[in-house]
mmCIF file of C-alpha atoms in Angstrom:
data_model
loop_
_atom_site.group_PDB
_atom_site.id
_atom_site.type_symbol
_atom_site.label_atom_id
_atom_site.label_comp_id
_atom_site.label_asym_id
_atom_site.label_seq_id
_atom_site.Cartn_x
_atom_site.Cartn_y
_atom_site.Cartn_z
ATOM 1 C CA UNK A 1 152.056 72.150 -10.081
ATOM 2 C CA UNK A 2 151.411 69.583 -7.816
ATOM 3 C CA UNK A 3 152.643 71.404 -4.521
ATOM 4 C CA UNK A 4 150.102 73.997 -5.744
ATOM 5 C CA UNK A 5 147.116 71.389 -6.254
ATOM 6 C CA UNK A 6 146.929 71.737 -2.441
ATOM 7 C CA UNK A 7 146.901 75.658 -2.448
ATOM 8 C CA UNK A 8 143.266 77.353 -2.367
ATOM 9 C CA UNK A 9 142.208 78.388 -5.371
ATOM 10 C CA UNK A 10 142.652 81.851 -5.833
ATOM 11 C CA UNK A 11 146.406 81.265 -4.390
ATOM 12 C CA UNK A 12 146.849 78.777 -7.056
ATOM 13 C CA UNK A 13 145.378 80.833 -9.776
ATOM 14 C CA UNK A 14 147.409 83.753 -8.852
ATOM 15 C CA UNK A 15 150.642 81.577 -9.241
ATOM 16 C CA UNK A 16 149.051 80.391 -12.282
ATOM 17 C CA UNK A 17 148.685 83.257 -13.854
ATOM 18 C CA UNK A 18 152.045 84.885 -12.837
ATOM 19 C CA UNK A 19 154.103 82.318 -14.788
ATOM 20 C CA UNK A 20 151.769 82.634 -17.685
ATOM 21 C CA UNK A 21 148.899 79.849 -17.737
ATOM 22 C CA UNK A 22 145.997 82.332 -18.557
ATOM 23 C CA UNK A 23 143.106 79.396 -18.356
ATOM 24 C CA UNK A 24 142.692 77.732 -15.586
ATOM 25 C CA UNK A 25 139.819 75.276 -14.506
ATOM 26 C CA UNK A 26 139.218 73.888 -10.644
ATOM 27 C CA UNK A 27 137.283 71.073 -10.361
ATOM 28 C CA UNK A 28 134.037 71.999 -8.207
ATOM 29 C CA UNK A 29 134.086 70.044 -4.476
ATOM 30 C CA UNK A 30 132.258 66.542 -4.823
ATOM 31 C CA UNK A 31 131.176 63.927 -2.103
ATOM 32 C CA UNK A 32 134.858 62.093 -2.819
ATOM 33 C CA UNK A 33 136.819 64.988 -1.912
ATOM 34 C CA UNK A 34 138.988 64.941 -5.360
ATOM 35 C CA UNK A 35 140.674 67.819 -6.374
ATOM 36 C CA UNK A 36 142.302 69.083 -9.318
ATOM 37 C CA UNK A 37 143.089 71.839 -12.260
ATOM 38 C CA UNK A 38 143.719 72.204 -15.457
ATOM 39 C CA UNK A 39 146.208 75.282 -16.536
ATOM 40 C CA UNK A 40 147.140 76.116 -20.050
ATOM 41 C CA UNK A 41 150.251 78.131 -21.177
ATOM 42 C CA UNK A 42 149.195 79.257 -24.452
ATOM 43 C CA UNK A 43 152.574 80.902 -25.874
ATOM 44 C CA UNK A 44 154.127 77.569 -24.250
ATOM 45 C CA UNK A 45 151.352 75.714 -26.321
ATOM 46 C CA UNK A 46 151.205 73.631 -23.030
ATOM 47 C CA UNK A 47 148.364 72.067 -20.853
ATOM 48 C CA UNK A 48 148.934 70.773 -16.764
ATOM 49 C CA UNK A 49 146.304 68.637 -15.267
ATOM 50 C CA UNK A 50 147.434 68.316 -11.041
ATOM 51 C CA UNK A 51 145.427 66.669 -8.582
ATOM 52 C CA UNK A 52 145.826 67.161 -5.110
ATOM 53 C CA UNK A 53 147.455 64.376 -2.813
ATOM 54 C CA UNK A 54 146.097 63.200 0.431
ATOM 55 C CA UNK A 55 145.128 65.713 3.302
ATOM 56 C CA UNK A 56 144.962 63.862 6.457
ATOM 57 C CA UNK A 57 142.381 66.412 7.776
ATOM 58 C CA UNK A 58 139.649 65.337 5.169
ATOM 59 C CA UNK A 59 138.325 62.521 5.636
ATOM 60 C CA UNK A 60 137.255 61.603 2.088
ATOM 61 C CA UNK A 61 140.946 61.494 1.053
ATOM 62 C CA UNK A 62 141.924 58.625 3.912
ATOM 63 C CA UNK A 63 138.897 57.079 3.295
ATOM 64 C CA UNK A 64 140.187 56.766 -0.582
ATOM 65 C CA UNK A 65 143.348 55.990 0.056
ATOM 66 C CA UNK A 66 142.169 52.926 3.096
ATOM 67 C CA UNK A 67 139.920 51.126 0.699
ATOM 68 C CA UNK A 68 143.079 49.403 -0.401
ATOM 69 C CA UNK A 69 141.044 46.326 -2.094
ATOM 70 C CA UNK A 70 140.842 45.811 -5.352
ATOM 71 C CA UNK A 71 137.899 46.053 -7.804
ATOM 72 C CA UNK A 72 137.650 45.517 -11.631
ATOM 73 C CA UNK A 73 138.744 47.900 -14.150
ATOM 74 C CA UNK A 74 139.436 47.987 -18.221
ATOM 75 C CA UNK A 75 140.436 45.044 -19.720
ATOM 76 C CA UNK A 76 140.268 42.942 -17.159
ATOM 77 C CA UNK A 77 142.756 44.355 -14.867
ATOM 78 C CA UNK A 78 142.154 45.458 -11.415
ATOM 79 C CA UNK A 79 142.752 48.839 -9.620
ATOM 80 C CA UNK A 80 142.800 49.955 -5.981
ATOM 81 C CA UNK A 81 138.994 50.286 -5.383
ATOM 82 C CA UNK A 82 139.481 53.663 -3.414
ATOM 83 C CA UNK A 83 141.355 55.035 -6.343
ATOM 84 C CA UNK A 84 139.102 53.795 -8.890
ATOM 85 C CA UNK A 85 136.281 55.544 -6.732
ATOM 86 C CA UNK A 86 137.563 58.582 -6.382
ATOM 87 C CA UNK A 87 138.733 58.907 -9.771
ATOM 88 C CA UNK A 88 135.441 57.816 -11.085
ATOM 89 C CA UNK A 89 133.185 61.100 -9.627
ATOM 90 C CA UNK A 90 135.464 62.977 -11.582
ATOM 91 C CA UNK A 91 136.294 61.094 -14.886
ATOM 92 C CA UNK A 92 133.894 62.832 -17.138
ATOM 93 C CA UNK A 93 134.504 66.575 -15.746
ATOM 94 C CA UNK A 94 138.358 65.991 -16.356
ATOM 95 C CA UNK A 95 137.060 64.568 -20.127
ATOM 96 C CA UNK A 96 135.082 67.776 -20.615
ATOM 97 C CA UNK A 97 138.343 69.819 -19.503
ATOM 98 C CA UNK A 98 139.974 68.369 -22.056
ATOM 99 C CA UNK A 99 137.942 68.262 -24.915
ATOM 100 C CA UNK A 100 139.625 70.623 -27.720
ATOM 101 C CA UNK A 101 143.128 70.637 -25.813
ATOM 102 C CA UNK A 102 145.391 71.138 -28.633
ATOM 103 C CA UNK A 103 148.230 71.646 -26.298
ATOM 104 C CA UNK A 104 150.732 68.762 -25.454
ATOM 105 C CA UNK A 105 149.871 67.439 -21.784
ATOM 106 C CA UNK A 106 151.300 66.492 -18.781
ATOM 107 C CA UNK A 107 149.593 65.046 -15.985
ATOM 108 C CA UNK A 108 150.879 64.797 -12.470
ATOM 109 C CA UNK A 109 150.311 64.648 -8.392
ATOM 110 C CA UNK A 110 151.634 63.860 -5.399
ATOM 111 C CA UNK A 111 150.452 61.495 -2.881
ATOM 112 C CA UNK A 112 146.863 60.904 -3.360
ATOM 113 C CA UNK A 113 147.394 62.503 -6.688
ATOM 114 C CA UNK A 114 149.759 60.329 -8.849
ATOM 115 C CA UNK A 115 147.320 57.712 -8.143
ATOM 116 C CA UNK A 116 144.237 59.706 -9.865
ATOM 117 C CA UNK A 117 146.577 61.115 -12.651
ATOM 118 C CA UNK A 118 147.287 57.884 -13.172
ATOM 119 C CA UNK A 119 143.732 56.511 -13.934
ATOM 120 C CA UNK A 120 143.384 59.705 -15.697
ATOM 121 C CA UNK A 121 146.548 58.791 -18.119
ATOM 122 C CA UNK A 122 145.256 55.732 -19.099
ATOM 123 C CA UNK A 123 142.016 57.772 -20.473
ATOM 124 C CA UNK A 124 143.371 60.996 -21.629
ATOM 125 C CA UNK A 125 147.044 59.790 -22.659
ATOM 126 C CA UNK A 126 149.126 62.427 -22.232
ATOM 127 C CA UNK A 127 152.548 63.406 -23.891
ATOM 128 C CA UNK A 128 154.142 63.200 -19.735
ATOM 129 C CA UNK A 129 152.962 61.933 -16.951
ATOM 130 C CA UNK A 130 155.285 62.786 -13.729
ATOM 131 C CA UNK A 131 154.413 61.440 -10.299
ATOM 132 C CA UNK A 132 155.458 62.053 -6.557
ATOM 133 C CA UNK A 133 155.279 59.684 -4.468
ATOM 134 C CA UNK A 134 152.588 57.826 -6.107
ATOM 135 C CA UNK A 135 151.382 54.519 -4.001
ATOM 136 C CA UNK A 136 150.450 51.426 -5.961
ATOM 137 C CA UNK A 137 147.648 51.683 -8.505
ATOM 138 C CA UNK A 138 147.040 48.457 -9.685
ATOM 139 C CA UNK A 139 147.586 44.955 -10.556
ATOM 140 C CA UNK A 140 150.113 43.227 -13.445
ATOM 141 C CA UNK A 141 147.315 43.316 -16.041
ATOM 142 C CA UNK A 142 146.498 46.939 -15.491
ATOM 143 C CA UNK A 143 150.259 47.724 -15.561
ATOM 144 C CA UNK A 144 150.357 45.571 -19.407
ATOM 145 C CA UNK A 145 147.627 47.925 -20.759
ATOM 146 C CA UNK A 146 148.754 50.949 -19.258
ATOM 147 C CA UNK A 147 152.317 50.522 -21.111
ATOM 148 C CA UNK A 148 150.607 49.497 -24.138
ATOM 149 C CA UNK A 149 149.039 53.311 -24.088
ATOM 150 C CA UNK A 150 152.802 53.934 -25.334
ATOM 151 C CA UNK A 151 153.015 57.621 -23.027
ATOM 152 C CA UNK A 152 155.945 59.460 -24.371
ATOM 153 C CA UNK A 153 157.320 60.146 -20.954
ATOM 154 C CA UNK A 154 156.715 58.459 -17.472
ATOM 155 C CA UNK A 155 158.853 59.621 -14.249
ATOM 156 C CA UNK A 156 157.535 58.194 -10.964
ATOM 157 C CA UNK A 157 160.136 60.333 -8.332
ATOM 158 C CA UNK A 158 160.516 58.327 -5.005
ATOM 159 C CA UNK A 159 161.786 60.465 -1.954
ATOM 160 C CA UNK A 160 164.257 57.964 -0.005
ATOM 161 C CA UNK A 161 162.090 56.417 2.502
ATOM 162 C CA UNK A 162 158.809 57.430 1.399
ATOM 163 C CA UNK A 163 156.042 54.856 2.895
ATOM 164 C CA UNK A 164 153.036 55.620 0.622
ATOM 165 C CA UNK A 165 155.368 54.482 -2.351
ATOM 166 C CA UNK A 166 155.050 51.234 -0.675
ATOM 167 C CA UNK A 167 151.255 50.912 -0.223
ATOM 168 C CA UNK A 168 149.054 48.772 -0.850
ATOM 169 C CA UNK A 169 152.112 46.060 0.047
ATOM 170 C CA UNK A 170 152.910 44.139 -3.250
ATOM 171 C CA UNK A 171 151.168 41.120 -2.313
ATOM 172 C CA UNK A 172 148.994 40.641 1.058
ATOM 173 C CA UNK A 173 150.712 38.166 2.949
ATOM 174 C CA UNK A 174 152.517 37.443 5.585
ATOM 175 C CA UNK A 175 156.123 38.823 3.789
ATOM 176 C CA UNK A 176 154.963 41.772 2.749
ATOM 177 C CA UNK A 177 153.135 42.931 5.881
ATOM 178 C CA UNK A 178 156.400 42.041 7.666
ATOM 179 C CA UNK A 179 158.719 43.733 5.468
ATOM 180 C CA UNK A 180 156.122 47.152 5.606
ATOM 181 C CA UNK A 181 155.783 46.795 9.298
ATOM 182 C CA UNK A 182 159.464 46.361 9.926
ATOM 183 C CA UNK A 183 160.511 49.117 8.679
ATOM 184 C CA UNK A 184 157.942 51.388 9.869
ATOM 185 C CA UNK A 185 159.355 50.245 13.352
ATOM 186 C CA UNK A 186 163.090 50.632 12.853
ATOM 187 C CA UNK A 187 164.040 53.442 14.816
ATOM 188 C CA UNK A 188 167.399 54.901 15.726
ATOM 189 C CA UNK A 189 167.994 54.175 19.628
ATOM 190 C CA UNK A 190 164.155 52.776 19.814
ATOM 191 C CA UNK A 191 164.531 50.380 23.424
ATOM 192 C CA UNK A 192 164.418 46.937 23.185
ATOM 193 C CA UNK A 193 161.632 46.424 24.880
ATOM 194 C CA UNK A 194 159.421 48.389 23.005
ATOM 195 C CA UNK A 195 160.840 47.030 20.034
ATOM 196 C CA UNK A 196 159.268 43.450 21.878
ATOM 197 C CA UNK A 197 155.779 45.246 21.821
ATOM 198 C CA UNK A 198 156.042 46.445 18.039
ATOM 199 C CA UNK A 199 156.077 42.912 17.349
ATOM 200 C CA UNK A 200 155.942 42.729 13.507
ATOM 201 C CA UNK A 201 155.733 39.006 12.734
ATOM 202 C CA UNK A 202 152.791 38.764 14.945
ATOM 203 C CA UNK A 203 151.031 41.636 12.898
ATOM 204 C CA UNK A 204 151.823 40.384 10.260
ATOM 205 C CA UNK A 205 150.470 37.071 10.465
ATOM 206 C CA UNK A 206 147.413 38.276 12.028
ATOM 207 C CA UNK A 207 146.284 40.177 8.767
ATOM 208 C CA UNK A 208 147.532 37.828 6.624
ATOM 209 C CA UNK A 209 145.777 35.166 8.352
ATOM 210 C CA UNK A 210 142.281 37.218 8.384
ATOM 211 C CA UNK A 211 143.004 37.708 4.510
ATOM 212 C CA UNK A 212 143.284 34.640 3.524
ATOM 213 C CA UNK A 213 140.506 33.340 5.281
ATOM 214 C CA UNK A 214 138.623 35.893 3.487
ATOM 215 C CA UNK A 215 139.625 34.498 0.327
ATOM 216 C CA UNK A 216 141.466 38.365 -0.251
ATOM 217 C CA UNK A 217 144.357 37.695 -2.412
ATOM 218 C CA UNK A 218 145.513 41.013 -4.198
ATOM 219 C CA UNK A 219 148.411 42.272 -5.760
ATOM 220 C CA UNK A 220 149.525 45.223 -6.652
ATOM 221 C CA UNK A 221 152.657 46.683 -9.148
ATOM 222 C CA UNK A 222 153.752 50.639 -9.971
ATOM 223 C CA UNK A 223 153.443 50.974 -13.627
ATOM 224 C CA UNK A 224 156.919 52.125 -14.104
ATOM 225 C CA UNK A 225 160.441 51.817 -11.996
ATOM 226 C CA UNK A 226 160.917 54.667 -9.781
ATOM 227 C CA UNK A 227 162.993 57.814 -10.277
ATOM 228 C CA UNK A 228 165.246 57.288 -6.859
ATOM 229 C CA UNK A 229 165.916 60.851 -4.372
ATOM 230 C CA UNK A 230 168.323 59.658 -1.778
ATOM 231 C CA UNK A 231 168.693 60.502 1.893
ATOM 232 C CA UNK A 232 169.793 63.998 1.330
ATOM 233 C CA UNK A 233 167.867 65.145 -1.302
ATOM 234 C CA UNK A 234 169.811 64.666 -4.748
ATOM 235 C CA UNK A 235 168.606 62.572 -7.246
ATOM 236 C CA UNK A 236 170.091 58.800 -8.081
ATOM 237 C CA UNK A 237 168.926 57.157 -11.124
ATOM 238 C CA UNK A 238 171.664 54.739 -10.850
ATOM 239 C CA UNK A 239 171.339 53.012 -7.817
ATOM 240 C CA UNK A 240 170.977 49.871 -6.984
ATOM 241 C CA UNK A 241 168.073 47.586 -5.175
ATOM 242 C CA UNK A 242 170.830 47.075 -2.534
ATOM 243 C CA UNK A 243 172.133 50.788 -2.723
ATOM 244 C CA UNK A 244 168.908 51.924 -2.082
ATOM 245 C CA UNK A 245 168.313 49.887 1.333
ATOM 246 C CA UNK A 246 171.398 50.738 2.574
ATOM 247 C CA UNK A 247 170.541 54.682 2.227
ATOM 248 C CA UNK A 248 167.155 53.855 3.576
ATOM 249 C CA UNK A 249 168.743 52.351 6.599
ATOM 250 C CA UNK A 250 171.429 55.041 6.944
ATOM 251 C CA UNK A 251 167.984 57.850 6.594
ATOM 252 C CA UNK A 252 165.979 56.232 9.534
ATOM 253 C CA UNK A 253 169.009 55.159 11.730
ATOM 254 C CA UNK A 254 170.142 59.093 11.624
ATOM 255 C CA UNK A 255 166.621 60.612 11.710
ATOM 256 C CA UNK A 256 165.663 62.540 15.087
ATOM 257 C CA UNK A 257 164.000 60.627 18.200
ATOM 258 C CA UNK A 258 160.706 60.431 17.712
ATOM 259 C CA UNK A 259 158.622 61.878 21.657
ATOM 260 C CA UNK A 260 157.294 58.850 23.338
ATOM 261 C CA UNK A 261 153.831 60.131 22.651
ATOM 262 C CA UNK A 262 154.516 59.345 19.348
ATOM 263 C CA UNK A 263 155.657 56.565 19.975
ATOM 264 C CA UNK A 264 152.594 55.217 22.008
ATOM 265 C CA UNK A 265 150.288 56.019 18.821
ATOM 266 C CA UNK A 266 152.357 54.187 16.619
ATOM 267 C CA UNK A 267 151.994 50.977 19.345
ATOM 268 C CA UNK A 268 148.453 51.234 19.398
ATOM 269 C CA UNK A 269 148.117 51.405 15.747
ATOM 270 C CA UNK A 270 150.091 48.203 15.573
ATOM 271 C CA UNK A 271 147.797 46.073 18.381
ATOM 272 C CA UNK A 272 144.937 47.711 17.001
ATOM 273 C CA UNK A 273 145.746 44.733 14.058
ATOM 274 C CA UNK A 274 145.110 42.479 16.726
ATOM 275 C CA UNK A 275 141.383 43.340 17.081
ATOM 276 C CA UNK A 276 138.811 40.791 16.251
ATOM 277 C CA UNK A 277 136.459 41.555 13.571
ATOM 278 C CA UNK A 278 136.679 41.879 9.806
ATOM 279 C CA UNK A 279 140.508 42.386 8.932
ATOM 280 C CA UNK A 280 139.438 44.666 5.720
ATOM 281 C CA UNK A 281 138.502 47.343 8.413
ATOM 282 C CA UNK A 282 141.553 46.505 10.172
ATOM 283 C CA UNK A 283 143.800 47.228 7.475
ATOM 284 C CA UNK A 284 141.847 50.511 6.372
ATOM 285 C CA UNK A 285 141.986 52.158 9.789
ATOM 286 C CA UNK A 286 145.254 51.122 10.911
ATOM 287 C CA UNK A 287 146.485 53.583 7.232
ATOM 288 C CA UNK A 288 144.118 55.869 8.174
ATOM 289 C CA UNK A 289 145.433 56.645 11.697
ATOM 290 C CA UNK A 290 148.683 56.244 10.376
ATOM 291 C CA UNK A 291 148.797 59.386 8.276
ATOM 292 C CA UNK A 292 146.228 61.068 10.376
ATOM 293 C CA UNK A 293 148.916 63.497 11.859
ATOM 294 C CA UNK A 294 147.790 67.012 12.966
ATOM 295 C CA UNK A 295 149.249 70.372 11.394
ATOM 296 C CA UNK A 296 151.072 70.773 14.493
ATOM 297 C CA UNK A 297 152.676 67.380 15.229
ATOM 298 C CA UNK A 298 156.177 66.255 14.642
ATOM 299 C CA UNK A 299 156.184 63.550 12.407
ATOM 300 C CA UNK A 300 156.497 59.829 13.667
ATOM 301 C CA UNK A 301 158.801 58.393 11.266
ATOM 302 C CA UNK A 302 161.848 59.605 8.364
ATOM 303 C CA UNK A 303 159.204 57.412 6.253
ATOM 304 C CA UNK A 304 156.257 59.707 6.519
ATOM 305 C CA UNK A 305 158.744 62.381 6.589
ATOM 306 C CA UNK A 306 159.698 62.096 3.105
ATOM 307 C CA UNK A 307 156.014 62.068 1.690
ATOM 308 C CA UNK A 308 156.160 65.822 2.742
ATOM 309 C CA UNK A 309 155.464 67.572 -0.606
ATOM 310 C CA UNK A 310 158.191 69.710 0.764
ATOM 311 C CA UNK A 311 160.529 67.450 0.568
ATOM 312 C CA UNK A 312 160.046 66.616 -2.654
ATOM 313 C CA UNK A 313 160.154 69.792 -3.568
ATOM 314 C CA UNK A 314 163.365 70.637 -1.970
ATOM 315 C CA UNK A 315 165.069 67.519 -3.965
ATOM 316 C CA UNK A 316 164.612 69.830 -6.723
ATOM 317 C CA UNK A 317 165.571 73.243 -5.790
ATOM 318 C CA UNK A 318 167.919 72.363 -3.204
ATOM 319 C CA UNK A 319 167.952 70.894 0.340
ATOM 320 C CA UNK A 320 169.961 73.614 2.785
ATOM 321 C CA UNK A 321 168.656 71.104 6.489
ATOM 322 C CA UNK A 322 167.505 68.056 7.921
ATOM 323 C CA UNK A 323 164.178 66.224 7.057
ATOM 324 C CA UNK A 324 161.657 66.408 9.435
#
């Protein structure tokens, strides 16, 4: 459901309607670029609301997802502001979807997506809510009240290296820019040198700097641990913190050579941090760019690699080659 979310719509409602979910509602285009559906199975007595995850050739989605800072939300928590946006031209449509739903229903996404079904959960609390590679939503308080809405069932499935699970950073300093930009540099064979001109710490510090000067302190938590899909595609609930990083490692370390046009981008992203001027717009452009790869493009890193909805559907029907 949430590989199909990106389909067209009459591809989607064909597949729909071949595995039996006879009413089916698309959300009409709006000015935030938010898609979803809504799909009912009514021998199945079961209801699916998707939404559709980041495309990096619209720009509504990467503006969404680059308006990282936070704004207030219920209960005095505080949500991703691009989320909240985004969400909010479509909150009442999705409410009128629903109304007189006597089906049980499960909510999901990928990408972009598990961050709107998420918002949307906390409205229309559903009996599952099941999320692919879902970035960070919100802060501590809005994590309290979401588990206080007691959801029956809440899987948030993290493919390996996945970056977008790991944005917003936690917290935005200096250790949590490093850590992010670290590993987005930590190539297999990358040359010393260039390693010198990816220089981390000195990112880093710049944004954190510009931050704080700003007075821009968020922080950010997932609502729920995440469901762990290791290098190779099979699922591991029981790893470790430390098991994790060490498959993480062994994922980049073995993933192909990335061409040193790639290579360049991803070095001009990084001194583009550099740039004087307000370090909000620093931050949003350097994660637009990031993810702004064209159809055609071999992808710059094993951690953009595994936000691929394909690879996250392969870690469920079977992985037969390498990630790319």
């Amino acid at each position: 459901m949430s590989r199909l979310a990106y389909a067209d719509n009459g591809v989607a409602q064909g597949a729909l309607n071949n595995i039996g979910f006879s009413e089916v509602q698309f959300l009409p285009p709006n000015s935030r670029g938010t898609e979803c559906f809504v799909a009912s199975h009514p021998h199945k007595r079961l209801t699916v609301l998707a939404f559709r995850g980041t495309e990096s050739d619209k720009f509504a989605d990467l503006i969404s997802d680059g308006e990282a800072f936070q704004s207030d939300y219920d209960g005095g928590s505080r949500v991703h502001n691009g989320f909240a946006k985004s969400y909010g031209v479509v909150k009442d449509a999705i409410t009128g979807f629903l109304a007189g739903n006597e089906h049980p229903l499960i909510i999901t996404g990928h990408s972009l997506g598990p961050a709107l079904a998420t918002l949307a959960a906390f409205d229309n609390i559903p009996a599952e809510l099941i999320t692919f590679g879902s970035p960070l939503v919100g802060n501590a308080r809005f994590k309290e009240l979401f588990n206080g809405k007691n959801i029956a069932t809440v899987k948030r499935f993290v493919d390996c290296c996945d970056v977008v699970t790991r944005v917003p950073p936690e917290k935005f300093d200096r250790q949590n820019f490093f850590k992010l930009f670290s590993e987005l540099g930590n190539f297999a064979g990358l040359h010393f040198a260039l390693r010198l001109i990816l220089e981390p710490p000195a990112e880093a510090a710049a944004i954190a700097l510009g931050l704080a000067f700003h007075n821009i302190q968020d922080s950010f938590t997932h609502v729920v641990p995440a469901q762990y899909i290791d290098h190779d595609g099979s699922s591991a609930p029981e790893f470790s913190e430390a098991q994790k990083a060490q498959d993480q490692t062994f994922a980049r370390t073995h993933y192909f050579h990335p061409p040193e046009a790639s290579l360049e981008k991803l070095k001009m992203l990084f001194q583009s941090l550099h740039a004087p001027g307000n370090p909000r717009e620093a931050v949003r452009g350097f994660f637009k760019a990031l993810f702004d790869i064209p159809g055609n493009a071999p992808v710059l890193l094993r951690d953009l690699a595994d936000h691929a909805p394909l690879n996250y559907v392969t870690a469920f029907s079977g992985r037969t080659g390498a990630v790319e």
